[in-house]
CSV table of C-alpha atoms in Angstrom, one decimal:
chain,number,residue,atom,x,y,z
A,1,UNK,CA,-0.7,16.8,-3.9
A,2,UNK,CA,0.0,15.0,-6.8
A,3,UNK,CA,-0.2,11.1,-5.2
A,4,UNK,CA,0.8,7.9,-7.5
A,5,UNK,CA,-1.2,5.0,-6.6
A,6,UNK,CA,0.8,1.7,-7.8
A,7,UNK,CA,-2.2,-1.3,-7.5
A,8,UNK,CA,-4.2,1.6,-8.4
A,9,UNK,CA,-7.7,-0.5,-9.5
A,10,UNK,CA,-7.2,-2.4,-6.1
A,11,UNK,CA,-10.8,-2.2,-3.9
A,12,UNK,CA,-8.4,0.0,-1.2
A,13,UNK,CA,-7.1,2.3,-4.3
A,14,UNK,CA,-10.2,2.9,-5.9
A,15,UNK,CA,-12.0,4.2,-3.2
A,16,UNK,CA,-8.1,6.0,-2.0
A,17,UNK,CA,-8.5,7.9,-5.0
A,18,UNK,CA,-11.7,9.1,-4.8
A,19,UNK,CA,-10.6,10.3,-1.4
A,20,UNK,CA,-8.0,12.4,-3.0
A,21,UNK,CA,-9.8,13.5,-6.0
A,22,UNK,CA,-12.5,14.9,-4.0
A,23,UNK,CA,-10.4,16.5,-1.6
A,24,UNK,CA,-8.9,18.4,-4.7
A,25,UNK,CA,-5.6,16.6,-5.1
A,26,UNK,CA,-4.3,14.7,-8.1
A,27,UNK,CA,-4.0,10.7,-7.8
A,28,UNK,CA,-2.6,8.6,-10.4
A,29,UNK,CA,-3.5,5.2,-10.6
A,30,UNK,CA,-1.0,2.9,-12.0
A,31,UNK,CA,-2.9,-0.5,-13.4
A,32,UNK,CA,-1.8,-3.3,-15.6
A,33,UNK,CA,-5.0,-4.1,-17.6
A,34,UNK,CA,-6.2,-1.0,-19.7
A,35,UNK,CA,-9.6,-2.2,-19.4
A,36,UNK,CA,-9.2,-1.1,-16.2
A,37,UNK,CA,-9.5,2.7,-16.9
A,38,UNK,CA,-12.7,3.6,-16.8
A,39,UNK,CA,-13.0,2.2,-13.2
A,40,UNK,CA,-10.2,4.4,-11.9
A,41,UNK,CA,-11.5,7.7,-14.4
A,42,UNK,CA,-14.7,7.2,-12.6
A,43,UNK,CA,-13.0,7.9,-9.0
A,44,UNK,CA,-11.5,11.4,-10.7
A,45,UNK,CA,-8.0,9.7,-10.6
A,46,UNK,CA,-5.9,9.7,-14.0
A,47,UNK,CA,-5.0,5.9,-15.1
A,48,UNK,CA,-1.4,5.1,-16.1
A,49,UNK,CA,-0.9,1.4,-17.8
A,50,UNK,CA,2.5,0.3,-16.5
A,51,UNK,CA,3.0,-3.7,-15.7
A,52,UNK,CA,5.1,-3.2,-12.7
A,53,UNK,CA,6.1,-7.1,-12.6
A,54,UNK,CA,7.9,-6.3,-16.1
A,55,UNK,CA,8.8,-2.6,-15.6
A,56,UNK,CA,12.0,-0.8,-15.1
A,57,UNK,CA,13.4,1.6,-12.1
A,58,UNK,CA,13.7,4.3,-15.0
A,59,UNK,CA,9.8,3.8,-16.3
A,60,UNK,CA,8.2,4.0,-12.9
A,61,UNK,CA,10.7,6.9,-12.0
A,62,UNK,CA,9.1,8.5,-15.0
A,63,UNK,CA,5.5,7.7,-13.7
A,64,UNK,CA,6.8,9.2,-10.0
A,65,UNK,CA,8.7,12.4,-12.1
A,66,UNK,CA,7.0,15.5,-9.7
A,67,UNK,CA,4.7,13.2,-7.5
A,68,UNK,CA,4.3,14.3,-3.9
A,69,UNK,CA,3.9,11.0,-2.7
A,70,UNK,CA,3.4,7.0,-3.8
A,71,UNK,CA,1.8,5.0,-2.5
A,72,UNK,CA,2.0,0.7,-2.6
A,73,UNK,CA,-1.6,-0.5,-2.6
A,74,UNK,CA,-0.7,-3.6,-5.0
A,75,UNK,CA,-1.0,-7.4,-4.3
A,76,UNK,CA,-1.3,-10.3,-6.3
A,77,UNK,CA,-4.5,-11.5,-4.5
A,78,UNK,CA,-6.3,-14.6,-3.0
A,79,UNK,CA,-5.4,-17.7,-5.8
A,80,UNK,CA,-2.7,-16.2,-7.2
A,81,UNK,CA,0.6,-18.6,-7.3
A,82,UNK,CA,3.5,-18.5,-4.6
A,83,UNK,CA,5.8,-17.0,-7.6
A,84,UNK,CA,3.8,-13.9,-7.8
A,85,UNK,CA,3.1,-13.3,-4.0
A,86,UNK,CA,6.6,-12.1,-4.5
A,87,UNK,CA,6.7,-10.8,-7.8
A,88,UNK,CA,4.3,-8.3,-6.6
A,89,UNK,CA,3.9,-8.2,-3.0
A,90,UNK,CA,7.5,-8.2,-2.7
A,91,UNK,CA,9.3,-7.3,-5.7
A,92,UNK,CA,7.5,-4.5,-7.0
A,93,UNK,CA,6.9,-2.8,-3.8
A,94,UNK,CA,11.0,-2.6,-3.6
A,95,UNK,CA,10.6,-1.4,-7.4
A,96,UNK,CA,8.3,1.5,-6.7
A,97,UNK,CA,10.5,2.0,-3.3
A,98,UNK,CA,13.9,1.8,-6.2
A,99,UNK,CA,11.8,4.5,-8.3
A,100,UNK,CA,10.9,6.8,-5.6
A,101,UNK,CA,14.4,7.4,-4.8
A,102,UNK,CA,15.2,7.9,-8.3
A,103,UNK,CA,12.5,10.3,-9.3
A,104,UNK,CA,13.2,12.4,-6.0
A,105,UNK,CA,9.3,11.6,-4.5
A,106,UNK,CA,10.3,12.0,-0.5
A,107,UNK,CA,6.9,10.1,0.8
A,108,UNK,CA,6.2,6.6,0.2
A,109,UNK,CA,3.0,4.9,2.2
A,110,UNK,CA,2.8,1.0,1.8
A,111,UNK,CA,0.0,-1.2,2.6
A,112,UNK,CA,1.7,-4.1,4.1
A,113,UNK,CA,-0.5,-7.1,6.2
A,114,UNK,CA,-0.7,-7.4,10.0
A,115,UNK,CA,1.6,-10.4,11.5
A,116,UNK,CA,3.9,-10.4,8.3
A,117,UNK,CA,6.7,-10.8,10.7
A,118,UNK,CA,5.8,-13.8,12.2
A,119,UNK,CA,5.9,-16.0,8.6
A,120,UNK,CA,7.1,-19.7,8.9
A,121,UNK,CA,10.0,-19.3,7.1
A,122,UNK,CA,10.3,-23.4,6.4
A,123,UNK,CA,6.6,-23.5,5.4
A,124,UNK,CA,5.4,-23.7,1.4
A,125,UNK,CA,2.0,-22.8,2.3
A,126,UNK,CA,0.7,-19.9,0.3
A,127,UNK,CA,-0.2,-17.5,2.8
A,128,UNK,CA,3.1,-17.8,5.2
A,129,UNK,CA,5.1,-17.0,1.5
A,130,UNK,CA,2.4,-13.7,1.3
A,131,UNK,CA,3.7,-12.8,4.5
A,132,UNK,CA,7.2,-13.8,4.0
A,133,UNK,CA,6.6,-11.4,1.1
A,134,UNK,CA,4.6,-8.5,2.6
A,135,UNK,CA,7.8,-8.8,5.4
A,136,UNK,CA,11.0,-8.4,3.1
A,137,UNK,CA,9.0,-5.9,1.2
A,138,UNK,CA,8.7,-3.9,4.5
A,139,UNK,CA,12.6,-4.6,5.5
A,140,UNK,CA,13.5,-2.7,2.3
A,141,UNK,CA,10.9,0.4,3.0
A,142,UNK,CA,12.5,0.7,5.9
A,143,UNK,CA,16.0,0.8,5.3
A,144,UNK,CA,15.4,3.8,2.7
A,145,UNK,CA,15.7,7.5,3.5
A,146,UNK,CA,12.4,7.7,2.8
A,147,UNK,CA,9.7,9.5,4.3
A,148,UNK,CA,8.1,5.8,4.4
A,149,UNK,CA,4.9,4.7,6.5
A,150,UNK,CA,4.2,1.2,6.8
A,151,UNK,CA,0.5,0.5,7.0
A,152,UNK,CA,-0.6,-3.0,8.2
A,153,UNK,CA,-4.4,-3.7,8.3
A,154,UNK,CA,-5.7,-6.9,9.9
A,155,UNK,CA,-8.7,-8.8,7.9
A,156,UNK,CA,-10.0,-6.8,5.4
A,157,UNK,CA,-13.7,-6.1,5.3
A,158,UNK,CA,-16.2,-4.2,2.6
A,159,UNK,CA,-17.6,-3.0,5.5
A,160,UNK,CA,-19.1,0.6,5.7
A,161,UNK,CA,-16.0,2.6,6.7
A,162,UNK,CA,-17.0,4.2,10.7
A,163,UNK,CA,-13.4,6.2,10.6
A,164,UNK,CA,-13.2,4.2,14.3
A,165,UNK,CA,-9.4,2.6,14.4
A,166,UNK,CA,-7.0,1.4,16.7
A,167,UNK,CA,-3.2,1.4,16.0
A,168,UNK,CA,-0.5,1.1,17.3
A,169,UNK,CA,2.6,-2.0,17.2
A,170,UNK,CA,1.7,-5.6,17.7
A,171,UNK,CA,-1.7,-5.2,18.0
A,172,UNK,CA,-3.7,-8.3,18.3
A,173,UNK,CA,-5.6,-9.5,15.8
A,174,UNK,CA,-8.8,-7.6,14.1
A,175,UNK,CA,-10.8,-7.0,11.4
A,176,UNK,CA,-10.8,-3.3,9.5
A,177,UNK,CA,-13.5,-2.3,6.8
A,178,UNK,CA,-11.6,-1.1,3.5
A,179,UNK,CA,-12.5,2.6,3.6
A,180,UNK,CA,-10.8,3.1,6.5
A,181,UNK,CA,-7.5,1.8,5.2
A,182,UNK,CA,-8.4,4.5,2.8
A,183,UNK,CA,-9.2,7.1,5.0
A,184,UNK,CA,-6.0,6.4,7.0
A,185,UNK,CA,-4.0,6.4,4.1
A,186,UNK,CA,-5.6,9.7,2.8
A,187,UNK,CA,-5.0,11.0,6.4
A,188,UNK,CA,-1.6,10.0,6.2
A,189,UNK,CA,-1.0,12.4,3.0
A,190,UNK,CA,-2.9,14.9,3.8
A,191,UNK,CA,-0.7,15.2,7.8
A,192,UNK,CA,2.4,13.9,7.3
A,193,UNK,CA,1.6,11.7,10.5
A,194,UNK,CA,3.4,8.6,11.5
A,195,UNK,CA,6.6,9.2,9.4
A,196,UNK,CA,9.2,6.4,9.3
A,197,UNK,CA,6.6,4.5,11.1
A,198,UNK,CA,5.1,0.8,10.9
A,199,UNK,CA,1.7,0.2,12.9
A,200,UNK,CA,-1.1,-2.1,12.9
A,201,UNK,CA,-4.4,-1.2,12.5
A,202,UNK,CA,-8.0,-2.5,12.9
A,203,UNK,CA,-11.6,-1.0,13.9
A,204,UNK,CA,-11.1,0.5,17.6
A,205,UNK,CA,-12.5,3.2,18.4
A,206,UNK,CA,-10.5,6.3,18.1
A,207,UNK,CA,-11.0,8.8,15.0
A,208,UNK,CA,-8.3,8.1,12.4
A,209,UNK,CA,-6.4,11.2,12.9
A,210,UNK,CA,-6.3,11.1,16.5
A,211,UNK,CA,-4.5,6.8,16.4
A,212,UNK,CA,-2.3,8.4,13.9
A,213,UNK,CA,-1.0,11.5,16.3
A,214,UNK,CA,-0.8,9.0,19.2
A,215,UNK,CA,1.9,6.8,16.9
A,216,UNK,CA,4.3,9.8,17.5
């Protein structure tokens, strides 16, 4: 598969795309610094410099010309400003949503946040506008024709991945170690599980592929 990573020198991306690389499939990392590029050649993946808070439908469609998949694994991160929570949690998850349809790439995965839902939406606080954000983002996904899953992790960990998970909807809240975000991702690709699904997911106690058949 050829997969297109948007957010591609993210801590969940980079280790993504070593998933795929070594399972023999292409990824494509799309990152905004170029310094970036020798993290993401060192995973196997292919870097493509594309600023997607100042792109076009047209030049991500072009990035996303013969993919397989996309996948949204951007974010503006802890201490960035409440403009740019949606800028890119928001806008530019629609954008690569907008390109996917354009280029004629049928699966879209997106890393979303567990409880986006349930923002305050009278609150200025930074983290209810991340998941005001994360939750229109998702709207959008799902309106779309799309073979779209949404993926939403509880508290991220850099925890050694155990490929132990629970999912399911409206789970309570847990933690989830980074490579298995990964893995479930890569799972996701690879089996064409959960599609035009939305789950949570944190550390459980099922293998990965099994919580993924048992969202069907």
């Amino acid at each position: 598969m050829r997969v297109v990573i948007a957010g591609g020198h993210g801590q969940i991306a980079l280790i993504l795309e070593r998933l795929l690389a070594d399972a023999g499939h292409e990824p494509i990392a799309v990152i905004r610094n170029p310094e970036h590029r020798a993290d993401v050649d060192a995973t196997g993946a292919a870097a493509v410099v594309l600023d997607l808070e100042a792109a076009s439908v047209e030049e991500v469609a072009e990035v996303l010309k013969n993919a397989d998949a996309a996948v949204f694994a951007a974010g503006a991160g802890p201490g960035s400003t409440a403009e740019r929570k949606f800028t890119v949690d928001r806008d530019a998850a629609i954008l690569l949503a907008d390109a996917a349809e354009a280029a004629g790439v049928p699966r879209l995965v997106v890393i979303s946040a567990m409880s986006a839902d349930r923002f305050d939406p009278v609150s200025d606080d930074v983290f209810q506008l991340y998941l005001r954000a994360k939750s229109e983002a998702d709207a959008s996904v799902r309106s779309r024709e799309l073979d779209w899953t949404i993926v939403r992790p509880g508290g991220l960990t850099n925890d050694p991945g155990t490929g132990l998970v629970r999912a399911g909807s409206a789970l309570e809240s847990g933690r989830i170690p980074r490579a298995d975000v990964a893995a479930t991702i890569a799972t996701l690709l690879e089996s064409g599980a959960a599609s035009r699904t939305q789950f949570d997911i944190v550390s459980g106690d099922d293998p990965i592929a099994a919580a993924l058949a048992g969202l069907a």
